[in-house]
Tab-separated table of C-alpha atoms and ligand atoms in Angstrom:
chain	number	residue	atom	x	y	z
A	23	MET	CA	21.229	19.943	-20.774
A	24	SER	CA	22.243	17.051	-18.362
A	25	LYS	CA	19.352	14.838	-17.917
A	26	GLY	CA	18.457	14.560	-13.921
A	27	ILE	CA	18.857	11.685	-10.613
A	28	PHE	CA	16.795	8.918	-10.192
A	29	TYR	CA	15.797	8.379	-6.986
A	30	GLY	CA	15.042	5.462	-4.961
A	31	ILE	CA	13.956	6.080	-1.429
A	32	GLY	CA	13.262	3.828	1.557
A	33	VAL	CA	10.940	5.436	3.437
A	34	GLY	CA	10.487	2.667	6.135
A	35	PRO	CA	7.618	0.650	7.249
A	36	GLY	CA	5.850	3.275	9.131
A	37	ASP	CA	7.280	5.503	11.027
A	38	PRO	CA	8.410	9.384	10.028
A	39	ASP	CA	11.292	9.531	12.182
A	40	LEU	CA	12.765	6.853	11.013
A	41	LEU	CA	13.690	7.981	7.416
A	42	THR	CA	17.223	8.015	6.957
A	43	VAL	CA	19.381	11.823	7.427
A	44	LYS	CA	20.123	10.951	3.133
A	45	ALA	CA	16.418	10.656	2.469
A	46	ALA	CA	14.628	13.178	3.972
A	47	ARG	CA	17.576	16.002	2.353
A	48	VAL	CA	16.845	14.337	-1.252
A	49	LEU	CA	13.187	15.387	-0.444
A	50	LYS	CA	13.995	18.172	-0.443
A	51	GLU	CA	15.735	18.868	-2.611
A	52	CYS	CA	14.903	16.639	-5.234
A	53	ASP	CA	11.701	18.712	-8.411
A	54	VAL	CA	9.593	16.113	-8.326
A	55	VAL	CA	8.624	13.674	-5.794
A	56	ILE	CA	6.763	10.891	-7.595
A	57	THR	CA	4.738	8.725	-4.548
A	58	PRO	CA	2.755	5.514	-6.289
A	59	THR	CA	-0.592	4.246	-5.829
A	60	LYS	CA	-2.305	1.389	-5.791
A	61	LYS	CA	-5.212	4.060	-6.577
A	62	MET	CA	-5.253	7.348	-8.527
A	63	GLY	CA	-6.162	9.713	-5.750
A	64	THR	CA	-5.652	7.893	-2.624
A	65	ASP	CA	-2.558	8.662	-0.332
A	66	SER	CA	-0.661	5.812	-0.603
A	67	ILE	CA	1.067	4.464	2.864
A	68	ALA	CA	4.401	6.098	1.989
A	69	PHE	CA	3.242	9.251	0.935
A	70	ASN	CA	1.655	9.979	4.423
A	71	ILE	CA	5.364	9.027	6.005
A	72	VAL	CA	7.301	11.134	4.438
A	73	LYS	CA	4.795	13.699	4.115
A	74	PRO	CA	6.178	15.407	7.587
A	75	HIS	CA	9.561	15.839	5.417
A	76	ILE	CA	8.204	17.866	2.119
A	77	GLU	CA	7.924	21.667	2.416
A	78	ASP	CA	5.815	21.859	-0.891
A	79	LEU	CA	3.689	18.645	-1.820
A	80	SER	CA	3.075	21.058	-4.803
A	81	LYS	CA	6.223	19.189	-6.289
A	82	CYS	CA	4.388	15.270	-5.178
A	83	LEU	CA	3.503	13.349	-9.094
A	84	GLU	CA	0.863	10.644	-7.879
A	85	MET	CA	2.053	7.833	-10.114
A	86	ASN	CA	-0.826	4.771	-10.909
A	87	PHE	CA	0.566	1.003	-9.710
A	88	PRO	CA	-2.326	-1.347	-9.639
A	89	MET	CA	-2.212	-4.289	-7.026
A	90	ILE	CA	-3.158	-6.973	-9.420
A	91	SER	CA	-1.441	-10.267	-9.267
A	92	LEU	CA	2.361	-10.575	-10.945
A	93	SER	CA	2.412	-14.247	-11.508
A	94	ALA	CA	-1.801	-13.590	-13.036
A	95	GLU	CA	-0.567	-10.550	-14.717
A	96	ARG	CA	2.135	-9.554	-15.224
A	97	GLU	CA	1.447	-8.406	-18.817
A	98	LYS	CA	-0.184	-5.763	-17.572
A	99	LEU	CA	2.199	-5.116	-14.988
A	100	GLU	CA	4.712	-4.468	-17.492
A	101	ILE	CA	2.725	-2.094	-19.830
A	102	GLN	CA	2.265	0.149	-16.395
A	103	TRP	CA	5.513	-0.171	-15.375
A	104	LYS	CA	6.930	0.708	-18.313
A	105	ARG	CA	4.071	3.626	-19.160
A	106	ASN	CA	5.820	5.147	-16.070
A	107	ALA	CA	8.858	5.057	-17.087
A	108	ASP	CA	8.476	6.795	-20.349
A	109	GLU	CA	6.897	9.920	-18.536
A	110	ILE	CA	9.820	9.547	-15.295
A	111	GLU	CA	12.302	9.576	-18.630
A	112	ASP	CA	10.555	12.264	-19.923
A	113	LEU	CA	10.845	14.416	-16.536
A	114	LEU	CA	14.616	13.448	-16.224
A	115	ASN	CA	15.489	14.487	-20.163
A	116	GLN	CA	13.958	17.697	-18.584
A	117	GLY	CA	16.824	17.669	-15.738
A	118	LYS	CA	14.640	17.525	-12.961
A	119	ASP	CA	15.811	15.308	-10.867
A	120	VAL	CA	12.445	12.992	-9.429
A	121	ALA	CA	12.429	10.966	-6.437
A	122	PHE	CA	10.803	8.039	-5.647
A	123	ILE	CA	9.252	6.861	-2.865
A	124	THR	CA	8.402	3.226	-1.887
A	125	LEU	CA	7.479	1.852	1.706
A	126	GLY	CA	10.257	-0.521	4.039
A	127	ASP	CA	13.116	-0.483	1.742
A	128	PRO	CA	13.343	-0.660	-1.816
A	129	MET	CA	15.643	-3.731	-2.243
A	130	VAL	CA	12.765	-6.086	-0.833
A	131	PHE	CA	9.667	-7.059	-2.481
A	132	SER	CA	9.120	-3.363	-4.428
A	133	THR	CA	7.633	-2.216	-7.357
A	134	TYR	CA	9.958	0.143	-7.707
A	135	SER	CA	12.948	-2.045	-8.604
A	136	TYR	CA	10.898	-2.785	-11.671
A	137	VAL	CA	10.628	0.352	-12.568
A	138	MET	CA	14.246	1.520	-11.287
A	139	GLU	CA	15.478	-1.920	-14.159
A	140	TYR	CA	13.922	0.638	-17.034
A	141	LEU	CA	15.727	3.282	-16.427
A	142	LEU	CA	19.117	1.730	-16.005
A	143	ASP	CA	18.352	0.377	-19.714
A	144	ARG	CA	18.163	3.373	-20.612
A	145	GLU	CA	21.630	5.108	-19.450
A	146	ILE	CA	20.147	7.063	-16.581
A	147	GLU	CA	21.053	7.617	-13.134
A	148	VAL	CA	20.211	5.579	-10.687
A	149	VAL	CA	20.982	6.517	-7.015
A	150	THR	CA	19.169	4.036	-4.876
A	151	LEU	CA	18.665	5.069	-1.086
A	152	SER	CA	18.289	2.257	1.151
A	153	GLY	CA	14.869	2.055	4.248
A	154	ILE	CA	14.303	0.042	7.500
A	155	PRO	CA	12.545	-2.736	6.310
A	156	SER	CA	9.535	-4.060	8.471
A	157	PHE	CA	10.945	-6.788	9.300
A	158	CYS	CA	14.039	-4.867	10.802
A	159	ASN	CA	11.252	-2.273	12.343
A	160	LEU	CA	9.473	-5.890	14.100
A	161	ALA	CA	11.798	-7.077	15.283
A	162	ALA	CA	13.816	-3.351	16.816
A	163	GLN	CA	9.901	-2.749	18.248
A	164	LEU	CA	10.188	-5.951	19.813
A	165	ASN	CA	13.668	-6.627	20.892
A	166	ILE	CA	14.437	-9.548	19.122
A	167	PRO	CA	17.466	-10.584	17.674
A	168	LEU	CA	16.620	-12.302	13.288
A	169	THR	CA	19.852	-13.656	13.825
A	170	GLN	CA	22.160	-14.734	16.836
A	171	GLY	CA	25.659	-16.754	16.733
A	172	GLU	CA	25.243	-19.320	13.464
A	173	GLU	CA	22.303	-18.971	12.563
A	174	SER	CA	19.816	-17.989	8.840
A	175	LEU	CA	17.205	-15.764	8.168
A	176	GLY	CA	14.954	-17.112	5.559
A	177	VAL	CA	13.286	-14.289	4.034
A	178	VAL	CA	9.728	-15.522	2.433
A	179	ALA	CA	6.144	-14.038	0.649
A	180	MET	CA	3.301	-15.674	1.342
A	181	THR	CA	2.543	-14.743	-2.793
A	182	GLN	CA	4.997	-17.843	-3.661
A	183	PRO	CA	3.633	-21.167	-4.094
A	184	ILE	CA	3.555	-23.050	-1.152
A	185	GLU	CA	6.386	-25.859	-1.703
A	186	GLU	CA	9.222	-23.612	-1.985
A	187	ILE	CA	7.696	-21.805	1.626
A	188	ARG	CA	7.463	-25.334	3.305
A	189	GLN	CA	11.040	-25.478	2.132
A	190	ILE	CA	12.364	-22.514	4.444
A	191	LEU	CA	10.479	-23.096	7.192
A	192	ASP	CA	11.844	-26.947	6.935
A	193	ALA	CA	15.687	-25.236	6.725
A	194	HIS	CA	15.889	-21.969	9.018
A	195	LYS	CA	16.182	-21.352	12.434
A	196	ASN	CA	14.570	-18.252	11.680
A	197	ILE	CA	11.994	-17.056	9.184
A	198	VAL	CA	10.260	-13.533	8.124
A	199	VAL	CA	6.730	-14.102	6.160
A	200	MET	CA	6.117	-11.414	4.138
A	201	LYS	CA	2.626	-10.594	2.300
A	202	ILE	CA	0.580	-13.029	4.920
A	203	SER	CA	-2.505	-11.929	4.585
A	204	ALA	CA	-2.145	-14.113	1.224
A	205	ASN	CA	-2.860	-16.953	2.820
A	206	ASN	CA	-2.695	-16.475	6.934
A	207	GLN	CA	-5.233	-19.240	7.692
A	208	LEU	CA	-2.927	-22.111	5.226
A	209	MET	CA	0.451	-20.698	7.611
A	210	ALA	CA	-1.405	-20.821	10.856
A	211	GLU	CA	-1.881	-24.705	9.614
A	212	GLU	CA	1.562	-24.567	8.398
A	213	LEU	CA	2.411	-23.352	11.946
A	214	GLU	CA	0.794	-25.766	13.636
A	215	ALA	CA	2.231	-28.797	11.836
A	216	ARG	CA	5.619	-28.288	12.850
A	217	GLY	CA	4.810	-27.350	16.689
A	218	LEU	CA	5.167	-23.620	16.479
A	219	GLU	CA	2.198	-22.832	16.708
A	220	LYS	CA	3.967	-20.730	20.192
A	221	SER	CA	6.887	-19.738	18.588
A	222	PHE	CA	5.747	-17.206	15.829
A	223	VAL	CA	4.681	-12.992	15.906
A	224	LEU	CA	3.034	-11.329	13.666
A	225	VAL	CA	2.942	-7.008	13.299
A	226	SER	CA	0.646	-5.401	11.570
A	227	ASN	CA	1.260	-1.278	10.987
A	228	ILE	CA	4.444	-1.537	12.404
A	229	GLY	CA	5.607	1.775	12.936
A	230	MET	CA	1.819	3.707	13.129
A	231	GLU	CA	-0.458	4.620	15.768
A	232	THR	CA	-2.404	0.729	14.458
A	233	GLN	CA	0.474	-1.190	15.587
A	234	LYS	CA	-0.641	-4.550	16.292
A	235	VAL	CA	0.505	-7.472	18.103
A	236	VAL	CA	-0.422	-10.863	17.040
A	237	THR	CA	1.198	-13.948	19.095
A	238	ASP	CA	-2.954	-16.566	19.170
A	239	ILE	CA	-1.902	-18.623	16.747
A	240	ASN	CA	-6.191	-18.277	16.819
A	241	VAL	CA	-6.359	-15.343	16.109
A	242	LEU	CA	-3.991	-15.962	12.811
A	243	LYS	CA	-6.357	-17.822	11.701
A	244	GLY	CA	-8.834	-15.083	11.206
A	245	LYS	CA	-8.408	-11.953	9.348
A	246	ILE	CA	-5.778	-9.746	9.233
A	247	PRO	CA	-4.213	-5.944	7.608
A	248	TYR	CA	-2.335	-6.331	4.205
A	249	LEU	CA	0.184	-4.299	5.996
A	250	SER	CA	1.281	-7.760	8.112
A	251	THR	CA	4.225	-9.237	8.693
A	252	MET	CA	5.258	-12.542	11.050
A	253	LEU	CA	8.701	-13.836	12.050
A	254	ILE	CA	9.037	-17.617	13.375
A	255	LYS	CA	12.337	-18.222	15.819
A	256	LYS	CA	12.264	-21.861	16.130
A	257	ASP	CA	14.569	-21.662	19.237
A	258	TYR	CA	14.615	-18.805	20.884
A	259	PRO	CA	11.730	-17.640	23.930
A	260	LEU	CA	9.433	-15.431	22.533
A	261	PHE	CA	6.851	-14.317	25.004
A	262	LYS	CA	6.889	-15.986	28.831
A	263	ASP	CA	3.186	-17.374	29.124
B	404	LIG	C1	4.804	-5.091	-1.586
B	404	LIG	S1	5.984	-5.462	0.159
B	404	LIG	C2	6.996	-3.824	0.804
B	404	LIG	C3	7.882	-4.731	1.091
B	404	LIG	C4	9.065	-3.293	1.755
B	404	LIG	N1	9.507	-2.829	1.110
B	404	LIG	C5	9.836	-3.341	3.333
B	404	LIG	O1	11.379	-3.232	2.331
B	404	LIG	O2	9.685	-3.966	4.361
B	404	LIG	C6	4.256	-5.589	1.306
B	404	LIG	C7	4.735	-6.592	2.479
B	404	LIG	O3	5.772	-6.101	3.771
B	404	LIG	C8	5.467	-5.831	5.085
B	404	LIG	N2	5.571	-4.729	4.903
B	404	LIG	C9	5.031	-4.029	4.691
B	404	LIG	N3	5.468	-2.405	5.542
B	404	LIG	C10	4.764	-3.550	6.432
B	404	LIG	C11	4.285	-2.544	7.849
B	404	LIG	N4	4.319	-1.343	8.109
B	404	LIG	N5	3.392	-3.045	8.863
B	404	LIG	C12	3.538	-4.486	8.539
B	404	LIG	N6	3.760	-5.669	7.651
B	404	LIG	C13	4.238	-4.316	6.284
B	404	LIG	C14	3.977	-6.733	4.864
B	404	LIG	O4	4.586	-7.721	5.095
B	404	LIG	C15	3.338	-5.815	3.888
B	404	LIG	O5	2.372	-7.016	3.210
């Protein structure tokens, strides 16, 4: 019996209509859909996005990916990734095609990429389907270009060391800050220190009913949802007063 194919499917940031035609087709045709979840028994955001595209929900299989710090608890995470890769490999060995759904794009800060690496090492056929990254949809929703002409774009996660974040902030005209809720108060201070308090926009829950746009630095200092992404534009009139 030939082995199944492992698909990584980017489902976009929130709006189910942003799934690619190819992703919708693979979700329909595959034998198993892996829905990664932080806590077993709770629907993941990615699952809620693809639900309208899956006729037979009984082929969905929940898989646990705990939300713990990569830098502090990498060993624990690696054990879980390997265990999950083993479970997926078993299904593929049974000749089943398995699709793994992931928020936004699979190659941007995604747990999928670690599982993919384990499976590639075992010479399994892996097909990754791009999804719309959260920051691209943020820009599109607000009609703000990410880059123009000769400009550069820096992408950083607020979980990185602050020295690295500062370097990116200083090096680029346009900066995307992901996982901003990890330390949004610190980012507010960094923006103020550079006179950029009016040069950012933060969007939470992009593409969902709860989507919220923030441009007030004082709101940035308060509590914000995990699904929040910031765009900093140094030379662009973001919003007229
Ligand atoms: C683990 S990363 C996943 C990134 C994802 N692969 C992508 O392409 O956007 C999680 C971070 O992505 C961003 N993100 C993902 N979906 C989002 C959404 N619907 N609204 C706002 N930010 C989102 C946030 O910065 C969040 O902290």
